[in-house]
Coordinates of C-alpha atoms in Angstrom, one line a residue:
Chain A
M1 CA 36.8 -59.8 -28.9
W2 CA 38.8 -56.3 -29.1
V3 CA 41.8 -57.9 -27.8
R4 CA 41.8 -60.6 -30.7
A5 CA 40.9 -57.9 -33.0
S6 CA 44.0 -56.0 -32.4
L7 CA 46.0 -59.0 -32.4
A8 CA 44.8 -60.0 -36.4
Y9 CA 47.3 -57.7 -37.4
P10 CA 50.3 -57.8 -35.3
L11 CA 52.5 -55.8 -37.2
S12 CA 50.3 -53.0 -36.5
F13 CA 49.7 -54.0 -33.2
W14 CA 53.3 -54.0 -32.0
T15 CA 54.6 -51.0 -33.8
M16 CA 51.5 -49.3 -32.0
T17 CA 52.5 -50.5 -28.8
V18 CA 56.2 -49.9 -28.9
G19 CA 55.5 -46.5 -30.6
G20 CA 52.8 -45.4 -27.7
G21 CA 55.6 -46.3 -25.4
L22 CA 58.3 -44.6 -27.0
I23 CA 56.1 -41.2 -27.5
T24 CA 55.6 -40.9 -23.5
F25 CA 59.2 -42.1 -22.5
L26 CA 60.7 -39.2 -24.9
D27 CA 58.6 -36.8 -22.7
F28 CA 61.0 -38.0 -20.2
V29 CA 64.0 -37.9 -22.0
G30 CA 63.2 -34.2 -22.8
L31 CA 63.1 -33.8 -19.0
W32 CA 66.5 -35.8 -19.1
I33 CA 68.1 -33.5 -21.5
M34 CA 66.8 -30.3 -19.3
F35 CA 69.1 -31.5 -16.3
H36 CA 72.1 -31.7 -18.6
T37 CA 71.9 -27.8 -18.1
I38 CA 70.3 -27.4 -14.9
D39 CA 70.6 -29.6 -11.5
S40 CA 67.1 -29.0 -10.3
L41 CA 63.9 -27.7 -11.9
G42 CA 61.7 -25.8 -9.4
G43 CA 63.8 -27.4 -6.5
F44 CA 63.4 -30.8 -7.4
G45 CA 66.2 -33.0 -8.7
L46 CA 65.7 -35.5 -11.7
R47 CA 65.3 -38.4 -9.5
E48 CA 62.2 -36.5 -7.7
I49 CA 60.7 -35.6 -10.9
G50 CA 61.0 -39.2 -12.2
L51 CA 58.8 -40.4 -9.0
L52 CA 56.3 -37.3 -10.1
Y53 CA 56.4 -38.5 -13.9
G54 CA 56.1 -42.0 -12.9
A55 CA 53.1 -41.7 -10.5
T56 CA 51.3 -39.6 -13.1
G57 CA 52.2 -41.9 -15.8
L58 CA 50.9 -45.0 -13.8
G59 CA 47.7 -43.2 -13.4
I60 CA 46.9 -41.7 -16.5
G61 CA 48.1 -44.9 -18.3
I62 CA 45.9 -47.3 -16.4
A63 CA 42.9 -44.5 -16.5
D64 CA 43.5 -44.8 -20.3
L65 CA 43.4 -48.6 -20.9
L66 CA 40.0 -48.7 -18.7
I67 CA 38.2 -46.3 -20.4
G68 CA 40.3 -44.3 -22.9
S69 CA 37.5 -45.1 -25.3
V70 CA 35.1 -42.7 -23.5
E71 CA 36.5 -40.1 -25.9
R72 CA 34.9 -41.8 -29.1
I73 CA 31.4 -41.2 -27.6
G74 CA 30.7 -38.1 -29.5
Q75 CA 31.1 -40.5 -32.6
H76 CA 28.9 -43.1 -31.1
V77 CA 26.2 -40.0 -30.7
R78 CA 26.5 -39.1 -34.4
Q79 CA 26.6 -42.4 -35.8
G80 CA 23.6 -43.6 -34.2
T81 CA 25.5 -46.7 -32.3
L82 CA 24.8 -45.5 -28.8
D83 CA 21.4 -46.4 -29.5
A84 CA 22.1 -50.1 -29.7
M85 CA 24.2 -50.0 -26.8
M86 CA 21.3 -48.5 -24.7
T87 CA 18.7 -51.3 -25.4
R88 CA 21.4 -53.9 -24.1
P89 CA 21.0 -54.7 -20.5
V90 CA 24.3 -54.0 -19.4
S91 CA 25.8 -50.6 -18.1
L92 CA 26.3 -48.1 -20.9
L93 CA 29.5 -46.9 -19.3
V94 CA 31.0 -50.5 -19.4
Q95 CA 30.0 -50.9 -23.1
V96 CA 31.5 -47.5 -24.1
C97 CA 34.8 -48.6 -22.3
A98 CA 34.7 -52.4 -23.4
D99 CA 34.3 -50.8 -27.1
D100 CA 37.3 -50.4 -29.0
F101 CA 39.3 -51.9 -26.2
Q102 CA 43.2 -51.3 -27.0
P103 CA 45.5 -53.7 -25.3
R104 CA 48.3 -51.7 -26.9
R105 CA 48.0 -48.9 -24.1
V106 CA 49.6 -51.5 -21.6
S107 CA 53.2 -50.0 -23.0
R108 CA 52.3 -46.8 -21.4
I109 CA 51.8 -48.3 -17.9
L110 CA 54.9 -50.2 -18.2
Q111 CA 57.0 -47.4 -19.5
A112 CA 55.6 -45.2 -16.4
A113 CA 56.3 -48.3 -14.0
A114 CA 59.9 -48.5 -14.8
V115 CA 60.5 -44.8 -14.7
F116 CA 58.5 -44.9 -11.1
A117 CA 60.9 -47.9 -10.0
W118 CA 64.0 -46.1 -11.2
A119 CA 63.0 -43.1 -9.0
G120 CA 61.5 -45.3 -6.2
W121 CA 64.7 -46.9 -5.7
Y122 CA 66.0 -43.8 -4.0
V123 CA 62.9 -43.3 -1.7
E124 CA 63.4 -44.0 2.0
W125 CA 60.3 -46.4 2.1
S126 CA 58.5 -47.4 5.4
P127 CA 55.3 -49.2 5.8
L128 CA 53.4 -45.5 5.6
R129 CA 55.2 -44.3 2.6
V130 CA 54.0 -47.9 0.8
L131 CA 50.7 -47.2 1.9
V132 CA 50.7 -43.4 0.5
A133 CA 52.3 -44.9 -2.6
T134 CA 49.5 -47.3 -3.1
Q135 CA 46.7 -45.0 -2.3
M136 CA 48.4 -42.4 -5.0
V137 CA 48.2 -44.6 -7.8
A138 CA 44.8 -45.9 -7.2
A139 CA 43.7 -42.3 -6.5
G140 CA 45.4 -41.2 -10.0
V141 CA 43.6 -43.7 -11.8
V142 CA 40.2 -42.8 -10.2
I143 CA 40.9 -39.0 -10.6
F144 CA 41.9 -39.9 -14.6
F145 CA 39.2 -42.1 -14.9
C146 CA 36.5 -39.5 -13.8
L147 CA 38.2 -36.4 -16.1
F148 CA 38.0 -38.9 -18.7
V149 CA 34.4 -39.6 -18.2
A150 CA 33.2 -35.8 -17.3
F151 CA 35.0 -34.0 -19.7
S152 CA 34.0 -36.8 -22.4
C153 CA 30.2 -36.0 -21.7
L154 CA 30.3 -32.7 -23.2
Q155 CA 29.9 -34.5 -26.6
F156 CA 26.5 -35.4 -25.5
W157 CA 25.7 -31.6 -25.9
T158 CA 27.9 -30.7 -29.0
S159 CA 29.4 -34.3 -30.1
D160 CA 32.8 -32.5 -32.0
V161 CA 34.3 -30.8 -28.8
S162 CA 36.3 -34.0 -27.6
Q163 CA 39.5 -31.8 -28.0
F164 CA 38.4 -29.8 -24.9
A165 CA 38.7 -33.0 -22.8
N166 CA 42.2 -33.4 -23.9
A167 CA 43.3 -30.2 -21.9
F168 CA 42.3 -31.3 -18.8
T169 CA 43.2 -35.0 -19.3
Y170 CA 46.7 -35.3 -21.2
G171 CA 47.1 -31.3 -20.0
G172 CA 46.7 -32.7 -16.3
N173 CA 48.9 -35.3 -17.1
T174 CA 51.7 -33.0 -18.6
I175 CA 51.3 -30.5 -15.7
T176 CA 51.9 -33.0 -13.3
Q177 CA 55.0 -34.3 -15.0
Y178 CA 56.6 -31.2 -13.5
P179 CA 57.3 -30.3 -10.1
L180 CA 54.2 -27.9 -9.6
T181 CA 56.8 -25.2 -8.0
V182 CA 57.6 -23.9 -11.6
F183 CA 53.8 -22.8 -11.9
P184 CA 52.4 -19.9 -10.2
K185 CA 50.5 -20.3 -6.5
E186 CA 47.1 -19.4 -7.8
L187 CA 47.3 -22.2 -10.5
V188 CA 48.2 -24.6 -7.8
K189 CA 45.4 -23.8 -5.7
S190 CA 43.3 -24.2 -8.5
L191 CA 44.6 -27.6 -9.2
T192 CA 44.2 -28.4 -5.4
F193 CA 40.8 -27.2 -4.8
V194 CA 38.8 -26.5 -8.2
I195 CA 40.0 -29.6 -10.2
P196 CA 42.2 -31.8 -8.2
I197 CA 44.6 -32.9 -10.5
A198 CA 47.5 -31.8 -7.9
F199 CA 46.4 -35.1 -6.0
V200 CA 47.1 -37.7 -8.6
N201 CA 51.0 -37.3 -7.4
W202 CA 52.1 -33.8 -6.3
Y203 CA 50.9 -34.2 -2.9
P204 CA 51.6 -37.7 -1.9
C205 CA 55.2 -37.8 -3.4
L206 CA 55.7 -34.8 -1.3
Y207 CA 55.0 -37.3 1.7
L208 CA 57.1 -40.0 0.1
L209 CA 59.8 -37.6 -0.6
G210 CA 59.9 -35.9 3.3
R211 CA 59.4 -32.4 2.1
D212 CA 57.4 -29.7 3.2
D213 CA 54.5 -28.1 1.3
P214 CA 56.5 -25.4 -0.9
F215 CA 53.3 -23.1 -0.9
G216 CA 52.7 -23.5 2.9
L217 CA 49.3 -25.6 2.2
P218 CA 48.5 -28.1 5.3
G219 CA 50.1 -31.2 5.5
W220 CA 47.1 -33.3 6.0
L221 CA 46.5 -32.7 1.9
Q222 CA 49.4 -35.1 1.5
F223 CA 47.0 -37.7 3.1
A224 CA 44.1 -36.4 1.1
S225 CA 44.2 -38.1 -2.4
P226 CA 41.6 -40.5 -1.7
L227 CA 39.1 -38.2 -0.5
A228 CA 39.7 -36.1 -3.7
A229 CA 39.3 -39.1 -5.8
I230 CA 36.0 -40.0 -4.1
V231 CA 34.8 -36.4 -4.5
L232 CA 35.6 -35.9 -8.0
A233 CA 34.0 -39.7 -8.8
G234 CA 30.8 -38.5 -7.3
M235 CA 30.9 -35.4 -9.3
A236 CA 31.7 -37.3 -12.3
S237 CA 28.9 -39.8 -12.0
L238 CA 26.6 -36.7 -11.4
V239 CA 27.8 -35.4 -15.0
W240 CA 27.7 -38.7 -16.7
R241 CA 23.9 -39.3 -15.7
A242 CA 23.1 -36.0 -16.7
G243 CA 24.5 -36.4 -20.1
V244 CA 23.0 -39.7 -20.6
R245 CA 20.0 -38.1 -19.7
H246 CA 20.0 -35.2 -22.1
Y247 CA 20.9 -37.6 -24.9
S248 CA 18.5 -37.8 -27.7
S249 CA 18.7 -40.2 -30.3
T250 CA 19.4 -38.8 -33.5
G251 CA 16.1 -40.8 -34.7
S252 CA 15.8 -42.0 -38.3
Chain B
M1 CA 42.2 -23.5 -60.7
L2 CA 40.7 -26.8 -59.8
H3 CA 43.2 -27.3 -57.3
V4 CA 42.1 -24.2 -56.0
A5 CA 38.5 -25.0 -56.1
V6 CA 39.6 -28.4 -54.2
A7 CA 41.5 -26.4 -51.8
T8 CA 38.5 -24.0 -50.8
R9 CA 36.2 -26.6 -50.3
A10 CA 38.6 -28.1 -47.7
F11 CA 38.7 -24.9 -46.0
R12 CA 35.6 -24.8 -45.6
R13 CA 34.8 -28.4 -44.7
Y14 CA 37.2 -27.7 -41.7
S15 CA 35.4 -24.5 -41.1
T16 CA 32.3 -26.0 -40.5
Y17 CA 33.4 -27.4 -36.9
R18 CA 33.1 -24.0 -35.0
A19 CA 33.1 -25.6 -31.5
A20 CA 35.8 -27.9 -32.2
T21 CA 38.1 -25.4 -33.4
L22 CA 37.3 -23.2 -30.2
A23 CA 38.2 -26.6 -28.2
G24 CA 41.1 -26.8 -30.1
I25 CA 42.5 -23.3 -29.5
F26 CA 41.6 -24.1 -25.7
T27 CA 43.7 -27.1 -25.4
N28 CA 46.5 -25.6 -27.4
S29 CA 46.7 -22.6 -25.3
V30 CA 46.6 -24.9 -21.6
F31 CA 49.6 -26.8 -22.8
G32 CA 51.3 -23.5 -24.4
V33 CA 51.2 -22.4 -20.6
I34 CA 52.3 -25.6 -19.0
Y35 CA 55.3 -25.8 -21.3
S36 CA 55.9 -22.0 -20.9
Y37 CA 56.2 -22.1 -17.1
A38 CA 58.5 -25.2 -17.4
Y39 CA 60.5 -23.1 -19.6
L40 CA 60.5 -20.2 -17.6
A41 CA 61.6 -22.3 -14.5
L42 CA 64.7 -24.1 -16.9
W43 CA 65.5 -20.2 -18.1
D44 CA 65.4 -19.1 -14.4
Q45 CA 68.4 -21.2 -13.7
R46 CA 70.3 -20.6 -16.8
P47 CA 69.1 -17.4 -18.6
H48 CA 71.0 -17.8 -21.7
A49 CA 70.8 -21.4 -22.2
G50 CA 71.7 -22.2 -25.5
G51 CA 72.2 -18.9 -26.4
Y52 CA 68.5 -18.0 -26.1
N53 CA 66.9 -15.9 -23.6
A54 CA 63.6 -16.5 -21.9
S55 CA 61.2 -14.6 -24.1
D56 CA 62.8 -16.8 -26.9
A57 CA 62.0 -19.8 -25.4
V58 CA 58.3 -18.9 -24.9
T59 CA 57.7 -17.8 -28.1
Y60 CA 59.0 -21.2 -29.0
V61 CA 56.6 -22.9 -27.2
W62 CA 53.5 -20.8 -28.7
L63 CA 54.9 -20.8 -32.2
G64 CA 55.2 -24.4 -31.7
Q65 CA 51.4 -24.8 -30.4
A66 CA 50.4 -22.7 -33.2
L67 CA 52.1 -24.3 -36.0
L68 CA 51.1 -28.0 -34.4
M69 CA 47.7 -28.3 -36.3
T70 CA 49.2 -26.3 -39.4
V71 CA 51.7 -28.8 -40.2
A72 CA 49.3 -31.6 -38.8
L73 CA 52.7 -33.8 -38.0
W74 CA 50.5 -35.8 -35.9
G75 CA 48.3 -37.0 -38.4
G76 CA 44.9 -35.6 -39.7
G77 CA 44.4 -33.8 -42.6
S78 CA 44.3 -35.1 -46.2
T79 CA 47.4 -38.0 -45.5
D80 CA 44.4 -39.6 -43.0
D81 CA 42.0 -39.1 -45.5
L82 CA 43.6 -40.8 -47.9
A83 CA 44.9 -43.8 -45.9
D84 CA 41.2 -44.2 -45.2
R85 CA 40.3 -44.4 -48.2
I86 CA 42.9 -46.6 -49.4
R87 CA 41.4 -49.0 -46.5
S88 CA 37.9 -48.7 -47.7
G89 CA 38.6 -49.0 -51.4
D90 CA 37.3 -45.4 -52.1
I91 CA 40.9 -44.7 -53.5
A92 CA 39.7 -46.1 -56.6
I93 CA 37.0 -43.6 -57.5
D94 CA 40.0 -40.8 -57.0
L95 CA 42.2 -42.6 -59.5
Y96 CA 39.2 -42.5 -61.9
R97 CA 39.6 -38.8 -61.7
P98 CA 41.6 -37.2 -64.8
V99 CA 43.8 -35.6 -62.0
G100 CA 46.8 -36.1 -60.3
L101 CA 46.6 -37.7 -57.1
L102 CA 49.3 -36.0 -55.3
G103 CA 47.8 -32.5 -56.6
W104 CA 44.4 -33.5 -55.6
Y105 CA 45.5 -34.1 -52.2
L106 CA 48.2 -31.5 -51.5
A107 CA 45.9 -28.9 -52.4
A108 CA 43.1 -30.1 -49.9
D109 CA 45.7 -30.5 -47.3
L110 CA 46.9 -26.8 -48.0
G111 CA 43.2 -25.4 -47.8
R112 CA 43.0 -27.5 -44.4
A113 CA 46.5 -25.7 -43.3
A114 CA 45.2 -22.3 -44.3
Y115 CA 42.2 -22.7 -42.0
H116 CA 44.3 -24.0 -39.3
L117 CA 46.6 -21.3 -39.6
L118 CA 44.1 -18.6 -39.4
T119 CA 42.2 -20.2 -36.6
R120 CA 44.4 -22.4 -34.2
G121 CA 47.8 -20.7 -35.4
L122 CA 46.6 -17.5 -34.6
G123 CA 44.3 -18.2 -31.5
P124 CA 46.8 -19.7 -29.5
T125 CA 49.5 -16.9 -30.7
L126 CA 47.1 -14.0 -29.3
I127 CA 46.4 -15.9 -26.1
G128 CA 50.3 -16.5 -25.7
A129 CA 51.0 -12.9 -26.6
L130 CA 48.8 -11.6 -23.7
L131 CA 49.9 -14.1 -21.2
F132 CA 53.6 -14.0 -21.7
D133 CA 56.3 -11.8 -23.2
L134 CA 56.8 -13.0 -26.9
V135 CA 59.7 -11.9 -28.9
W136 CA 58.4 -10.5 -32.3
P137 CA 60.0 -10.2 -35.7
E138 CA 62.1 -7.1 -36.0
G139 CA 61.4 -5.8 -39.3
P140 CA 59.2 -6.6 -42.4
V141 CA 62.2 -8.7 -43.9
S142 CA 62.5 -11.3 -40.7
G143 CA 59.0 -11.5 -40.6
M144 CA 58.2 -12.4 -44.2
V145 CA 61.1 -15.5 -43.6
L146 CA 58.3 -17.1 -41.6
P147 CA 55.8 -17.9 -44.3
L148 CA 58.8 -19.1 -46.1
V149 CA 59.6 -21.6 -43.8
L150 CA 56.3 -22.9 -43.4
F151 CA 55.4 -23.6 -47.0
P152 CA 58.3 -26.0 -47.6
R153 CA 57.4 -27.7 -44.0
L154 CA 53.7 -28.1 -45.1
A155 CA 55.2 -29.9 -48.2
A156 CA 57.9 -31.5 -46.4
R157 CA 55.5 -33.3 -44.2
R158 CA 54.7 -35.9 -46.9
R159 CA 58.0 -36.7 -46.7
A160 CA 58.4 -36.5 -42.9
R161 CA 56.3 -39.7 -41.9
P162 CA 57.8 -42.1 -44.7
A163 CA 61.5 -40.6 -44.0
V164 CA 60.9 -42.5 -40.6
G165 CA 60.6 -45.8 -42.5
V166 CA 64.1 -44.5 -44.2
V167 CA 62.7 -45.4 -47.7
P168 CA 63.4 -42.2 -49.6
A169 CA 60.5 -43.2 -52.3
D170 CA 58.0 -40.9 -53.4
P171 CA 56.7 -40.1 -49.6
C172 CA 52.9 -40.2 -50.5
R173 CA 53.1 -43.8 -52.9
H174 CA 55.2 -45.2 -49.9
L175 CA 52.7 -44.1 -47.1
A176 CA 50.0 -45.6 -49.7
G177 CA 51.9 -48.8 -50.2
A178 CA 52.4 -49.1 -46.4
S179 CA 48.8 -48.9 -45.5
R180 CA 47.9 -51.3 -47.8
R181 CA 50.1 -53.8 -47.1
L182 CA 49.4 -53.2 -43.3
V183 CA 45.7 -52.3 -43.8
D184 CA 45.6 -50.5 -40.4
P185 CA 46.3 -46.9 -41.6
R186 CA 47.0 -46.1 -38.0
C187 CA 50.6 -48.3 -37.8
P188 CA 52.4 -45.9 -40.1
R189 CA 50.9 -43.1 -38.7
C190 CA 52.2 -44.1 -35.0
A191 CA 55.6 -44.8 -36.5
G192 CA 55.2 -41.3 -37.7
A193 CA 54.5 -39.8 -34.8
V194 CA 57.4 -41.2 -32.7
G195 CA 59.9 -40.5 -35.4
S196 CA 58.5 -36.7 -35.8
R197 CA 58.8 -35.8 -32.1
P198 CA 62.3 -35.9 -31.6
A199 CA 62.9 -35.2 -35.1
D200 CA 61.3 -31.8 -35.9
G201 CA 61.4 -28.8 -34.4
V202 CA 57.8 -28.6 -33.6
P203 CA 57.4 -28.7 -30.0
G204 CA 55.3 -31.8 -29.0
S205 CA 57.5 -33.0 -26.8
P206 CA 59.9 -31.6 -24.6
A207 CA 62.6 -33.8 -26.6
G208 CA 61.7 -31.8 -29.6
R209 CA 61.5 -28.4 -27.8
D210 CA 64.8 -28.0 -26.2
P211 CA 67.8 -29.7 -27.5
Q212 CA 68.7 -26.6 -28.7
A213 CA 68.8 -25.4 -25.0
G214 CA 72.2 -27.4 -24.8
G215 CA 71.4 -31.2 -24.6
P216 CA 74.2 -33.4 -25.0
G217 CA 76.4 -33.0 -28.4
W218 CA 75.0 -36.5 -29.5
L219 CA 71.7 -35.3 -29.9
T220 CA 72.1 -31.5 -31.5
W221 CA 73.6 -32.9 -34.6
R222 CA 70.4 -35.0 -35.3
V223 CA 68.0 -32.5 -34.2
P224 CA 67.7 -30.2 -37.6
S225 CA 64.5 -31.4 -38.8
V226 CA 63.6 -32.7 -42.2
T227 CA 62.2 -29.5 -43.0
T228 CA 65.4 -27.7 -42.1
R229 CA 67.6 -29.9 -43.9
R230 CA 65.2 -29.4 -47.0
S231 CA 65.2 -25.3 -46.5
R232 CA 68.9 -25.6 -45.9
R233 CA 69.3 -27.2 -49.1
C234 CA 67.1 -24.4 -50.8
G235 CA 69.4 -21.8 -48.9
C236 CA 66.4 -19.8 -48.0
A237 CA 65.8 -20.1 -44.2
P238 CA 67.9 -20.4 -40.6
P239 CA 67.6 -23.3 -39.0
S240 CA 64.5 -23.0 -36.7
P241 CA 61.4 -20.7 -36.5
I242 CA 63.1 -18.8 -33.9
P243 CA 66.0 -17.0 -35.1
C244 CA 63.9 -16.1 -38.0
R245 CA 61.1 -14.5 -35.6
S246 CA 64.0 -12.7 -33.6
G247 CA 65.7 -11.6 -36.5
R248 CA 68.8 -13.5 -35.8

């Protein structure tokens, strides 16, 4: 339904699809411009950063396509449309995701995939590295998916703080576009152990590039992305349940 | 007088959402921190990239975060209200009023911008000043230049988006016309966002942020923003907020 609805205005659809891809691509153009004056940023070259950029872009792109609409849950709460959804015999989360499903978000995924492929051309692939890359993308999707859900749940309590979630979802995407070596060690540790955004691309990419951890953290972290994703998924589902339980209709 | 009343109502309308304001300040600050560290890494390697030093660069980041909502380059504010009202047909009510449409919406947007400047502008700037070494205006004169630059920026915002469509018509009318034809106002809004990111000095993407740091030559000539061109025409302002802040 929503796919057909968005294709109803083809000019709008294509402008927004191409525009969305261009906007995210400009982030990479910015990095490329930076590399006109420098050879490496935080000890990483442009292609290595391209790998990081592509991986995190794939993660947030797919997560955003699947569940980006959850950001609007505050609107559903305000307008009372959430009540209607609760009476239907389908999972609430699925309904919220399916509402206002936006196929134009595909362009972002394609753009990230293109950068990832370009950067991945220079990785020396082995079967294990392919496996790590696959689980990196899967874990990245799950991690961003969970961040979208968990922080959107805050809107069950105060319905106008949707911006707060952006700091973690889009902020998490932005921070992982750079090699984490440019940030202080404390920040990187909290991105590993408090909010596991670093597992989206940083640790698996270190393995793909055959590098040691610049912060001296243990090497097994490079394989721990699925674990981080599972832990975060558990926490996000708890938050979601707490949020839905806390929800009381506006009534009439 | 009427326009002042419209502006104050708009100011109050936005000030109702306190949690949203705080959340916004938080988000702007997070992005400010991320971009600052990325910049510091660049300036660590090239301490005088583009003729600026590291604190100039960080100041640029935080000024950008502070102005992002005030200028509302990415959408929001009264242009979006207008587009939505055209879509729903409420615009008919606006046209019935014995007041100019543009003046009305400009007043509303200035009220909104004033609120955002005081909260989402001041908040991240203070946080940035606490966390990083920022450059402050050297004297009252160079300090005054910033507000001078800001005002034409706000006015030019109207021009900025349609200018992407390269139709130098009356901007609001064009936007209105465009959305009437397309029905979905998100479309021109999105096109505007694409154009504004690299074309304006407000740092949303690195592309907007660092061409002055010595990018390839072909990029540098098209970087001066719509506003900059405008303010140059008036002969009153230097090309970007940094020079006026640091007194260059």
